[in-house]
């Protein structure tokens, strides 16, 4: 839940933080004591983050270079063989494609769908807004894995409610999650439904940052509802569009919980995102291939990194353009 | 002339959409009170012929959901405490002080902001196995509380950095030490962030599947509700009403919590995006 704005802000220091001043003798001892406190405060993060985030990142590289088929058995160094094997596996490429296609389906639906709903729910004229917000937010708080299982049930071609709807429409039995043509799209719809509320809250938060007097002033100048939207709401929300898109896309890489419980990657691997591919080779196979799975994991990390870099780069560019515009406007 | 949108049409449309939105939950509750035959007869009917409460006792006792629920509560509460404490501590010093290595630490944290679980899971399991933590709730808690959470640190750091310097200068003049400044001034003032980080971590941990699934492979007694639900469906593939009851049991605590803390839930997430 962090925004690029946050990242940029955190790496540059503000004036309010204490700044080191020229040192007097007593001060050096005090500073040393202060630094001891600082490192003590960092200790829990050093230990936990080191063990469970930093070490795994480094270790993944090592594991990807060995042949290793279980947590107790021996590891044999094989160089880049695992990478060759992963890159030669059509199912790996299919999982890369599915992960990216999934992202391209669900991210725009979440970002723009939630945008329109947020605009409606933000209107002071609409009644029951808090009820609507609660209803649309409800799937977010519910446990993903349970939603996944319940959805299998809801889309059950024999007895689920969707089957009843299809029957009523005269479309006959359709197995939405069980057919490889429709499974990914159906899973995408469920995923959007499940996490739509978060994006909605992002947009509602963004809408609240627009000062009300801007609207007042424009209304006095004779702007209509559409004019207010085009000339105030939209321009003020553009910076948030980037942040919310980054957050949402990053979210799409964590679809394991829902996908594993709803389709487990099937039918015929048609919903096998990369996380399920890794899981299958590392934990679900009768003879686990941990080196092979690690190589896939490293490649997955590279793909995520590339997507994030591209987005942050786009954010920085657009920010520069905005500040240039601002200067031109002020001059 | 200004055209008025017919608000009642819009309201009705939103209400229909809202009903579709919550329908899966309503349907699950109704299925949990039906017999297998009634569910199988299908349809969109929501009213059971007779309320089958024994579905619940079956899920609770035979389906082991009393154990899974307890595990989930323990894991979620402990993880949330660990994350809040360690992120507040490190966010405070990273946001407020410049010291040898501070920029490097921040840089490393930011670089690992988006590391997916699928990437780190294999070494985490291997490490936990070697430390003898793989068969314990404690191991699961440490892994959930230790992995990632970079965003929480950055949210704390940003908040502490924005506080006026006079606050602690006054306290230092009064003779307060480093620890006192933090515990008696900074920490109480950071309650909004603590609420945000706490709520987000709680939600994330309660929902987690990947780590708890892998950690409870060899020991079913460690299953959380997410994992238990999976196993329940696998082991009793025909017991749909029992499964629906298990689903209701697992969702009820977090939905009730959400109902009571709704404002903070929503504000917490909104706060995180504004930060």
Coordinates of C-alpha atoms in Angstrom, one line a residue:
Chain A
X1 CA 0.0 0.0 0.0
X2 CA 2.7 2.5 -0.8
X3 CA 2.7 5.0 -3.5
X4 CA 5.6 6.2 -5.7
X5 CA 5.0 9.6 -4.1
X6 CA 5.8 8.0 -0.8
X7 CA 8.9 6.4 -2.2
X8 CA 10.2 9.7 -3.6
X9 CA 9.4 11.6 -0.4
X10 CA 11.0 9.1 1.8
X11 CA 14.3 9.2 -0.1
X12 CA 14.6 12.9 0.2
X13 CA 14.8 14.5 3.6
X14 CA 12.6 17.4 4.8
X15 CA 13.7 20.3 6.9
X16 CA 11.8 19.3 10.0
X17 CA 14.0 16.4 10.8
X18 CA 17.0 17.2 13.2
X19 CA 20.0 18.0 11.1
X20 CA 23.6 17.4 12.3
X21 CA 25.3 20.6 13.4
X22 CA 29.0 21.3 14.0
X23 CA 30.3 19.1 16.8
X24 CA 31.4 20.1 20.3
X25 CA 33.2 17.5 22.5
X26 CA 30.2 16.5 24.7
X27 CA 28.1 16.3 21.7
X28 CA 30.0 13.5 20.0
X29 CA 29.4 11.2 22.9
X30 CA 25.8 12.1 22.9
X31 CA 25.6 11.4 19.2
X32 CA 27.2 8.0 19.6
X33 CA 24.7 7.2 22.3
X34 CA 21.9 8.4 20.0
X35 CA 23.2 6.2 17.2
X36 CA 23.2 3.2 19.5
X37 CA 19.5 3.8 20.2
X38 CA 18.9 4.1 16.5
X39 CA 20.5 0.8 15.7
X40 CA 18.7 -0.8 18.6
X41 CA 15.4 0.4 17.1
X42 CA 16.3 -1.1 13.8
X43 CA 17.2 -4.4 15.3
X44 CA 13.8 -6.2 15.0
X45 CA 13.6 -5.2 11.3
X46 CA 17.2 -6.1 10.6
X47 CA 16.6 -9.6 12.0
X48 CA 13.2 -10.3 10.6
X49 CA 13.5 -8.5 7.3
X50 CA 17.0 -10.0 6.8
X51 CA 15.8 -13.5 7.4
X52 CA 12.5 -13.4 5.6
X53 CA 13.0 -11.0 2.7
X54 CA 16.7 -10.2 2.0
X55 CA 18.1 -13.7 2.6
X56 CA 15.4 -15.3 0.4
X57 CA 16.1 -12.9 -2.4
X58 CA 19.8 -13.8 -2.4
X59 CA 19.3 -17.5 -1.7
X60 CA 16.9 -17.8 -4.6
X61 CA 19.8 -17.0 -7.0
X62 CA 21.8 -19.8 -5.4
X63 CA 19.0 -22.3 -5.4
X64 CA 18.3 -21.5 -9.1
X65 CA 21.7 -22.8 -9.9
X66 CA 21.4 -26.2 -8.2
X67 CA 19.5 -29.4 -8.8
X68 CA 17.6 -30.2 -5.7
X69 CA 14.5 -32.2 -5.2
X70 CA 13.4 -31.9 -1.6
X71 CA 14.1 -29.9 1.5
X72 CA 16.2 -32.7 3.0
X73 CA 18.1 -34.0 0.0
X74 CA 21.4 -32.9 -1.4
X75 CA 21.9 -30.0 -3.8
X76 CA 24.1 -30.4 -6.9
X77 CA 25.5 -27.4 -8.7
X78 CA 24.2 -27.4 -12.3
X79 CA 25.0 -23.8 -13.4
X80 CA 22.4 -22.3 -15.7
X81 CA 20.7 -25.6 -16.6
X82 CA 17.6 -24.8 -14.6
X83 CA 17.2 -21.5 -16.5
X84 CA 17.6 -23.3 -19.8
X85 CA 14.9 -25.8 -18.7
X86 CA 12.5 -23.2 -17.5
X87 CA 12.9 -21.1 -20.7
X88 CA 12.4 -24.2 -22.8
X89 CA 9.2 -25.1 -21.0
X90 CA 6.2 -23.9 -23.0
X91 CA 4.1 -24.0 -19.8
X92 CA 6.4 -21.4 -18.2
X93 CA 5.8 -19.1 -21.2
X94 CA 2.2 -19.8 -21.1
X95 CA 2.1 -18.8 -17.4
X96 CA 4.0 -15.6 -18.1
X97 CA 1.4 -14.8 -20.9
X98 CA -1.5 -15.7 -18.6
X99 CA -0.1 -13.5 -15.8
X100 CA 0.3 -10.5 -18.1
X101 CA -3.0 -11.0 -19.9
X102 CA -4.7 -11.4 -16.5
X103 CA -3.1 -8.1 -15.4
X104 CA -4.2 -6.4 -18.7
X105 CA -7.8 -7.6 -18.2
X106 CA -8.3 -6.8 -14.5
X107 CA -6.2 -3.7 -13.9
X108 CA -8.2 -1.4 -16.2
X109 CA -11.5 -2.8 -15.0
X110 CA -10.5 -2.1 -11.4
X111 CA -9.0 1.3 -12.1
X112 CA -11.6 2.8 -14.4
X113 CA -14.7 0.9 -13.1
X114 CA -13.9 2.0 -9.6
X115 CA -13.2 5.5 -10.8
X116 CA -16.8 5.9 -12.3
X117 CA -18.4 4.4 -9.2
X118 CA -16.3 6.7 -6.9
X119 CA -17.5 9.7 -8.9
X120 CA -21.1 8.6 -8.4
X121 CA -20.7 7.7 -4.7
X122 CA -18.9 11.0 -4.0
X123 CA -21.9 13.0 -5.1
X124 CA -23.6 14.8 -2.2
X125 CA -27.0 14.3 -3.9
X126 CA -26.9 10.5 -3.8
X127 CA -28.7 8.9 -0.9
X128 CA -27.5 5.8 1.0
X129 CA -23.9 6.4 0.0
X130 CA -22.5 4.8 3.1
X131 CA -24.6 1.7 2.6
X132 CA -23.4 1.4 -1.0
X133 CA -19.8 1.9 0.1
X134 CA -20.2 -0.9 2.7
X135 CA -21.8 -3.3 0.1
X136 CA -19.1 -2.7 -2.5
X137 CA -16.3 -3.0 0.1
X138 CA -17.6 -6.2 1.7
X139 CA -15.7 -8.6 -0.6
X140 CA -12.4 -7.0 0.2
X141 CA -12.5 -7.9 3.9
X142 CA -13.6 -11.5 3.3
X143 CA -11.0 -14.2 3.2
X144 CA -9.7 -14.7 -0.4
X145 CA -9.3 -18.5 -0.1
X146 CA -12.8 -18.9 1.1
X147 CA -14.2 -16.7 -1.7
X148 CA -12.2 -18.9 -4.1
X149 CA -13.9 -22.1 -2.9
X150 CA -17.4 -20.5 -2.7
X151 CA -17.0 -19.3 -6.3
X152 CA -16.3 -22.9 -7.4
X153 CA -19.6 -23.6 -5.9
X154 CA -21.4 -20.6 -7.4
X155 CA -20.1 -21.4 -10.9
X156 CA -20.9 -25.1 -10.5
X157 CA -22.5 -26.2 -13.8
X158 CA -24.9 -28.6 -12.1
X159 CA -26.3 -26.8 -9.2
X160 CA -24.8 -23.3 -8.8
X161 CA -26.8 -20.1 -9.1
X162 CA -25.0 -19.1 -12.3
X163 CA -26.2 -22.4 -13.9
X164 CA -29.8 -21.4 -12.9
X165 CA -29.4 -18.0 -14.5
X166 CA -28.0 -19.6 -17.7
X167 CA -30.9 -22.1 -17.7
X168 CA -33.4 -19.3 -17.2
X169 CA -31.9 -17.4 -20.2
X170 CA -32.1 -20.7 -22.2
X171 CA -28.3 -20.9 -22.7
X172 CA -28.0 -24.5 -21.4
X173 CA -25.3 -25.6 -19.0
X174 CA -22.1 -23.6 -19.3
X175 CA -19.1 -24.5 -17.2
X176 CA -17.5 -21.1 -16.9
X177 CA -14.6 -22.1 -14.6
X178 CA -14.3 -25.6 -16.0
X179 CA -13.7 -24.7 -19.6
X180 CA -10.4 -23.5 -20.8
X181 CA -11.9 -20.9 -23.0
X182 CA -13.8 -19.1 -20.3
X183 CA -11.9 -19.9 -17.1
X184 CA -9.4 -17.0 -17.2
X185 CA -12.0 -14.4 -18.0
X186 CA -14.3 -15.7 -15.3
X187 CA -11.5 -15.8 -12.8
X188 CA -10.7 -12.2 -13.8
X189 CA -14.3 -11.1 -13.2
X190 CA -14.3 -12.7 -9.7
X191 CA -10.9 -11.1 -9.0
X192 CA -12.2 -7.7 -10.0
X193 CA -15.3 -8.2 -7.8
X194 CA -13.2 -9.3 -4.8
X195 CA -10.7 -6.4 -4.9
X196 CA -12.8 -3.7 -6.5
X197 CA -13.6 -2.1 -3.2
X198 CA -9.9 -1.3 -2.5
X199 CA -9.6 0.7 -5.7
X200 CA -12.9 2.4 -4.9
X201 CA -11.5 3.5 -1.6
X202 CA -8.4 4.8 -3.3
X203 CA -10.5 6.9 -5.6
X204 CA -12.7 8.2 -2.9
X205 CA -9.6 9.2 -0.9
X206 CA -8.3 11.0 -4.0
X207 CA -11.6 12.8 -4.5
X208 CA -11.4 14.1 -1.0
X209 CA -8.2 15.9 -1.7
X210 CA -9.9 18.3 -4.1
X211 CA -10.7 21.5 -2.2
X212 CA -14.5 22.3 -2.1
X213 CA -14.0 26.0 -2.7
X214 CA -12.6 25.2 -6.2
X215 CA -16.0 23.9 -7.1
X216 CA -17.7 26.9 -5.4
X217 CA -15.6 29.4 -7.4
X218 CA -16.2 27.6 -10.7
X219 CA -19.9 27.4 -10.0
X220 CA -20.0 31.2 -9.4
X221 CA -18.2 31.6 -12.7
X222 CA -21.2 29.7 -14.3
X223 CA -19.7 26.2 -14.8
X224 CA -22.2 23.3 -15.2
X225 CA -21.8 19.9 -13.7
X226 CA -20.0 18.6 -16.8
X227 CA -17.7 21.6 -16.8
X228 CA -16.8 21.1 -13.2
X229 CA -16.0 17.5 -13.9
X230 CA -13.8 18.3 -17.0
X231 CA -12.0 21.3 -15.7
X232 CA -11.6 20.5 -12.0
X233 CA -12.2 16.9 -11.1
X234 CA -10.3 15.2 -14.0
X235 CA -7.2 17.4 -13.9
X236 CA -7.0 17.1 -10.1
X237 CA -7.2 13.3 -10.2
X238 CA -4.6 12.7 -12.9
X239 CA -1.7 12.3 -10.4
X240 CA -3.7 9.8 -8.5
X241 CA -4.4 7.8 -11.7
X242 CA -0.7 6.9 -11.8
X243 CA -0.5 6.0 -8.2
X244 CA -3.6 3.9 -8.2
X245 CA -2.6 2.1 -11.4
X246 CA 0.8 1.2 -10.0
X247 CA -0.8 -0.1 -6.8
X248 CA -3.4 -2.1 -8.7
X249 CA -1.0 -3.6 -11.2
X250 CA 1.3 -4.6 -8.4
X251 CA -1.7 -6.2 -6.7
X252 CA -2.4 -8.3 -9.8
X253 CA 0.9 -10.2 -9.3
X254 CA -0.6 -11.6 -6.0
X255 CA -3.5 -13.5 -7.4
X256 CA -2.2 -16.8 -6.0
X257 CA -4.7 -17.2 -3.1
X258 CA -7.8 -16.7 -5.3
X259 CA -6.5 -18.6 -8.3
X260 CA -5.2 -21.6 -6.4
X261 CA -8.5 -22.0 -4.5
X262 CA -10.8 -21.4 -7.4
X263 CA -9.1 -23.2 -10.3
X264 CA -5.7 -24.4 -9.1
X265 CA -4.4 -23.3 -12.5
X266 CA -6.7 -25.5 -14.5
X267 CA -8.4 -26.5 -16.6
X268 CA -5.5 -27.5 -18.8
X269 CA -3.3 -24.8 -17.3
X270 CA -5.5 -22.1 -18.7
X271 CA -5.4 -20.1 -15.5
X272 CA -1.9 -21.0 -14.3
X273 CA -0.3 -17.7 -13.3
X274 CA 3.4 -17.8 -12.5
X275 CA 2.9 -18.1 -8.8
X276 CA 0.9 -21.3 -9.3
X277 CA 3.6 -22.6 -11.7
X278 CA 6.2 -22.0 -9.0
X279 CA 4.0 -23.6 -6.4
X280 CA 3.3 -26.6 -8.6
X281 CA 7.0 -27.4 -9.2
X282 CA 8.2 -26.6 -5.6
X283 CA 5.4 -28.0 -3.4
X284 CA 2.7 -29.8 -5.3
X285 CA 4.8 -32.1 -7.4
X286 CA 5.4 -35.7 -6.2
X287 CA 9.1 -35.1 -6.8
X288 CA 9.7 -31.4 -6.1
X289 CA 12.1 -29.6 -8.4
X290 CA 13.2 -26.8 -6.1
X291 CA 16.1 -25.6 -8.2
X292 CA 13.9 -25.4 -11.3
X293 CA 11.1 -23.7 -9.3
X294 CA 13.7 -21.2 -8.0
X295 CA 14.8 -20.3 -11.5
X296 CA 11.2 -19.6 -12.4
X297 CA 10.8 -17.5 -9.2
X298 CA 13.9 -15.5 -10.1
X299 CA 12.6 -14.9 -13.6
X300 CA 9.2 -13.9 -12.1
X301 CA 11.0 -11.4 -9.8
X302 CA 12.7 -9.9 -12.9
X303 CA 9.4 -9.5 -14.7
X304 CA 7.7 -7.8 -11.7
X305 CA 10.8 -5.6 -11.4
X306 CA 10.6 -4.6 -15.1
X307 CA 6.9 -3.7 -14.8
X308 CA 7.4 -1.7 -11.7
X309 CA 10.4 0.2 -13.1
X310 CA 8.4 1.0 -16.2
X311 CA 5.6 2.4 -14.1
X312 CA 7.8 4.4 -11.8
X313 CA 9.6 5.8 -14.8
X314 CA 6.3 6.8 -16.3
X315 CA 5.3 8.5 -13.0
X316 CA 8.6 10.5 -12.9
X317 CA 8.2 11.6 -16.5
X318 CA 4.6 12.7 -16.0
X319 CA 5.5 14.5 -12.8
X320 CA 8.2 16.4 -14.6
X321 CA 5.7 17.3 -17.3
X322 CA 3.3 18.5 -14.6
X323 CA 5.8 20.7 -12.8
X324 CA 6.9 22.2 -16.1
X325 CA 3.3 22.9 -16.9
X326 CA 2.8 24.4 -13.4
X327 CA 5.8 26.7 -13.9
X328 CA 4.6 27.8 -17.4
X329 CA 1.2 28.5 -15.9
X330 CA 2.6 30.6 -13.0
X331 CA 4.8 32.6 -15.4
Chain B
X1 CA -30.3 25.8 -18.3
X2 CA -29.0 22.9 -16.2
X3 CA -30.1 19.4 -16.8
X4 CA -30.8 17.4 -13.7
X5 CA -29.8 13.7 -13.5
X6 CA -32.7 11.6 -12.3
X7 CA -31.1 10.5 -9.1
X8 CA -33.6 7.9 -8.2
X9 CA -32.9 5.9 -11.3
X10 CA -29.2 6.0 -10.5
X11 CA -29.9 5.0 -6.9
X12 CA -32.0 2.1 -8.0
X13 CA -29.3 0.9 -10.5
X14 CA -26.6 1.2 -7.7
X15 CA -28.9 -0.8 -5.4
X16 CA -29.3 -3.6 -7.9
X17 CA -25.6 -3.7 -8.4
X18 CA -25.0 -3.7 -4.7
X19 CA -27.4 -6.7 -4.4
X20 CA -25.4 -8.6 -7.1
X21 CA -22.3 -7.6 -5.2
X22 CA -23.3 -9.2 -1.9
X23 CA -25.3 -12.0 -3.4
X24 CA -22.5 -14.6 -3.1
X25 CA -22.5 -14.1 0.6
X26 CA -26.3 -14.2 1.0
X27 CA -26.3 -17.3 -1.1
X28 CA -23.6 -19.0 1.0
X29 CA -25.5 -18.2 4.2
X30 CA -28.6 -19.7 2.8
X31 CA -26.7 -22.8 1.5
X32 CA -25.2 -23.3 4.9
X33 CA -28.8 -23.9 6.3
X34 CA -30.0 -26.2 3.5
X35 CA -29.7 -29.9 2.9
X36 CA -27.4 -31.3 0.2
X37 CA -30.5 -32.2 -1.8
X38 CA -31.9 -28.7 -1.7
X39 CA -28.6 -27.2 -2.9
X40 CA -28.3 -29.7 -5.6
X41 CA -31.8 -29.0 -6.8
X42 CA -30.2 -25.7 -7.5
X43 CA -31.8 -22.5 -8.5
X44 CA -31.5 -19.1 -7.0
X45 CA -33.9 -19.8 -4.1
X46 CA -32.5 -18.4 -0.9
X47 CA -35.0 -19.7 1.7
X48 CA -34.3 -23.2 3.1
X49 CA -37.2 -25.5 3.8
X50 CA -36.0 -26.2 7.3
X51 CA -33.0 -24.7 9.0
X52 CA -30.2 -27.3 9.1
X53 CA -28.1 -26.1 12.0
X54 CA -26.3 -29.3 12.2
X55 CA -24.3 -28.2 9.2
X56 CA -22.6 -25.8 11.5
X57 CA -21.8 -28.3 14.3
X58 CA -20.4 -30.6 11.6
X59 CA -18.1 -28.0 10.2
X60 CA -17.1 -26.8 13.7
X61 CA -16.4 -30.3 15.2
X62 CA -15.7 -32.7 12.4
X63 CA -14.4 -30.1 10.0
X64 CA -12.1 -28.9 12.8
X65 CA -13.0 -25.3 12.2
X66 CA -12.8 -24.5 15.9
X67 CA -9.0 -25.3 15.7
X68 CA -8.6 -23.4 12.4
X69 CA -10.3 -20.3 13.7
X70 CA -8.2 -20.3 16.9
X71 CA -5.1 -20.7 14.8
X72 CA -6.1 -17.8 12.6
X73 CA -6.8 -15.5 15.5
X74 CA -3.5 -16.3 17.1
X75 CA -1.5 -15.9 13.9
X76 CA -3.2 -12.7 12.9
X77 CA -3.0 -11.0 16.3
X78 CA 0.6 -11.9 16.8
X79 CA 1.7 -11.0 13.3
X80 CA -0.1 -7.6 13.6
X81 CA 1.6 -6.8 16.9
X82 CA 5.1 -7.8 15.5
X83 CA 4.6 -5.7 12.3
X84 CA 3.3 -2.6 14.1
X85 CA 6.1 -2.7 16.7
X86 CA 8.9 -3.3 14.3
X87 CA 7.6 -0.9 11.7
X88 CA 7.0 1.9 14.2
X89 CA 10.5 1.5 15.6
X90 CA 12.3 1.5 12.3
X91 CA 10.0 4.0 10.7
X92 CA 10.7 6.4 13.5
X93 CA 14.5 6.3 13.2
X94 CA 14.5 6.2 9.4
X95 CA 12.1 9.1 9.1
X96 CA 13.6 11.3 11.7
X97 CA 17.3 10.8 11.9
X98 CA 20.2 10.8 9.6
X99 CA 22.9 8.3 10.7
X100 CA 25.6 6.2 9.1
X101 CA 23.9 3.8 6.7
X102 CA 20.4 5.4 6.8
X103 CA 20.3 6.1 3.1
X104 CA 21.6 2.7 2.2
X105 CA 18.9 1.1 4.4
X106 CA 16.2 3.2 2.9
X107 CA 17.4 2.4 -0.6
X108 CA 17.4 -1.4 0.1
X109 CA 13.9 -1.2 1.6
X110 CA 12.5 0.7 -1.4
X111 CA 14.1 -1.7 -3.8
X112 CA 12.4 -4.6 -2.2
X113 CA 9.0 -2.9 -1.9
X114 CA 7.3 -5.1 -4.5
X115 CA 8.9 -8.5 -3.9
X116 CA 6.2 -11.2 -4.4
X117 CA 5.6 -14.1 -2.0
X118 CA 6.0 -16.5 -4.9
X119 CA 9.6 -15.4 -5.2
X120 CA 10.7 -15.8 -1.6
X121 CA 8.7 -18.8 -0.5
X122 CA 11.2 -21.5 -1.2
X123 CA 14.1 -20.1 0.8
X124 CA 11.7 -19.1 3.6
X125 CA 10.6 -22.7 3.9
X126 CA 14.1 -24.1 3.7
X127 CA 15.3 -21.6 6.4
X128 CA 12.3 -22.3 8.7
X129 CA 13.0 -26.0 8.3
X130 CA 16.6 -25.6 9.3
X131 CA 15.6 -23.5 12.3
X132 CA 13.0 -26.1 13.4
X133 CA 10.2 -23.5 12.9
X134 CA 8.3 -25.1 10.1
X135 CA 6.1 -27.2 12.3
X136 CA 5.1 -24.4 14.6
X137 CA 2.6 -21.5 14.6
X138 CA 5.5 -19.4 15.8
X139 CA 7.4 -20.1 12.6
X140 CA 4.4 -19.1 10.5
X141 CA 4.0 -15.9 12.6
X142 CA 7.6 -14.9 12.2
X143 CA 7.5 -15.5 8.4
X144 CA 4.3 -13.5 8.0
X145 CA 5.6 -10.7 10.3
X146 CA 9.0 -10.7 8.8
X147 CA 8.4 -10.8 5.1
X148 CA 7.9 -7.6 3.2
X149 CA 5.9 -4.9 5.2
X150 CA 8.2 -2.4 3.7
X151 CA 5.2 -0.2 2.9
X152 CA 4.3 0.0 6.5
X153 CA 7.8 1.2 7.5
X154 CA 7.7 3.8 4.8
X155 CA 4.2 5.0 5.9
X156 CA 5.6 5.4 9.5
X157 CA 8.8 7.1 8.2
X158 CA 6.8 9.6 6.2
X159 CA 4.5 10.4 9.1
X160 CA 7.3 10.8 11.7
X161 CA 9.3 13.0 9.3
X162 CA 6.4 15.4 8.9
X163 CA 6.1 16.1 12.7
X164 CA 7.5 19.5 13.9
X165 CA 11.0 19.3 15.4
X166 CA 9.9 21.6 18.3
X167 CA 8.0 18.7 19.8
X168 CA 11.1 16.7 20.7
X169 CA 13.4 19.7 21.2
X170 CA 11.1 20.8 24.1
X171 CA 11.1 17.3 25.5
X172 CA 14.9 17.1 25.3
X173 CA 15.3 20.4 27.1
X174 CA 13.1 18.9 29.8
X175 CA 15.6 16.1 30.1
X176 CA 13.8 13.3 28.2
X177 CA 16.1 10.7 26.6
X178 CA 15.7 9.0 23.2
X179 CA 13.4 6.3 24.5
X180 CA 11.2 8.7 26.4
X181 CA 10.8 11.0 23.4
X182 CA 9.7 8.0 21.3
X183 CA 7.4 6.3 23.8
X184 CA 5.8 9.3 25.4
X185 CA 5.6 11.8 22.6
X186 CA 6.1 10.3 19.1
X187 CA 4.3 7.0 19.5
X188 CA 1.1 8.5 21.0
X189 CA 1.0 11.1 18.2
X190 CA 1.3 8.4 15.6
X191 CA -2.0 6.7 16.5
X192 CA -3.5 7.3 13.0
X193 CA -0.6 5.5 11.3
X194 CA -0.7 2.7 13.9
X195 CA -4.4 2.2 13.1
X196 CA -3.7 2.2 9.4
X197 CA -0.8 -0.2 9.6
X198 CA -2.6 -2.4 12.1
X199 CA -5.8 -2.7 10.1
X200 CA -4.0 -3.4 6.8
X201 CA -1.7 -6.0 8.4
X202 CA -4.7 -7.6 10.2
X203 CA -6.6 -7.9 6.9
X204 CA -3.7 -9.1 4.9
X205 CA -2.7 -11.8 7.5
X206 CA -6.3 -13.0 8.1
X207 CA -6.6 -13.5 4.3
X208 CA -3.1 -15.0 3.7
X209 CA -3.0 -18.4 2.1
X210 CA 0.3 -19.0 0.5
X211 CA 2.5 -19.1 3.6
X212 CA 0.1 -20.8 5.9
X213 CA -0.6 -23.4 3.3
X214 CA 3.1 -24.3 2.8
X215 CA 3.8 -24.1 6.6
X216 CA 1.0 -26.5 7.5
X217 CA 1.8 -29.2 4.9
X218 CA 3.3 -31.6 7.4
X219 CA 1.1 -30.6 10.3
X220 CA -2.6 -30.2 9.8
X221 CA -3.0 -28.9 13.3
X222 CA -1.5 -25.6 12.2
X223 CA -4.1 -24.9 9.5
X224 CA -5.7 -21.5 9.4
X225 CA -9.2 -21.1 8.1
X226 CA -7.9 -20.3 4.6
X227 CA -6.0 -23.6 4.5
X228 CA -8.7 -25.5 6.4
X229 CA -11.3 -24.5 3.9
X230 CA -9.1 -26.0 1.1
X231 CA -8.7 -29.2 3.0
X232 CA -12.4 -29.4 3.9
X233 CA -13.4 -29.3 0.3
X234 CA -10.8 -31.8 -0.7
X235 CA -11.6 -34.3 2.0
X236 CA -15.4 -34.0 1.9
X237 CA -16.0 -33.2 -1.7
X238 CA -19.7 -33.8 -1.6
X239 CA -20.5 -32.0 1.7
X240 CA -21.6 -28.7 0.1
X241 CA -23.8 -27.5 3.1
X242 CA -20.9 -28.3 5.5
X243 CA -18.6 -26.3 3.3
X244 CA -20.9 -23.4 3.2
X245 CA -21.3 -23.5 7.0
X246 CA -17.5 -23.6 7.3
X247 CA -17.3 -20.6 5.0
X248 CA -19.7 -18.7 7.2
X249 CA -17.9 -19.6 10.4
X250 CA -14.6 -18.4 8.8
X251 CA -16.0 -15.2 7.4
X252 CA -18.2 -14.2 10.3
X253 CA -15.5 -12.8 12.7
X254 CA -13.9 -10.6 10.1
X255 CA -17.2 -9.4 8.7
X256 CA -18.4 -8.5 12.2
X257 CA -15.1 -6.8 13.0
X258 CA -15.5 -4.9 9.8
X259 CA -19.0 -3.8 10.7
X260 CA -17.8 -2.4 14.0
X261 CA -14.6 -0.8 12.7
X262 CA -15.8 0.1 9.3
X263 CA -14.8 3.7 9.5
X264 CA -11.3 2.9 10.6
X265 CA -11.0 0.2 7.9
X266 CA -11.9 2.5 5.1
X267 CA -10.0 5.5 6.6
X268 CA -7.0 3.3 7.1
X269 CA -6.8 2.3 3.5
X270 CA -7.6 5.8 2.4
X271 CA -4.9 7.1 4.7
X272 CA -2.4 4.8 3.1
X273 CA -3.1 5.9 -0.4
X274 CA -3.0 9.6 0.6
X275 CA 0.3 9.2 2.5

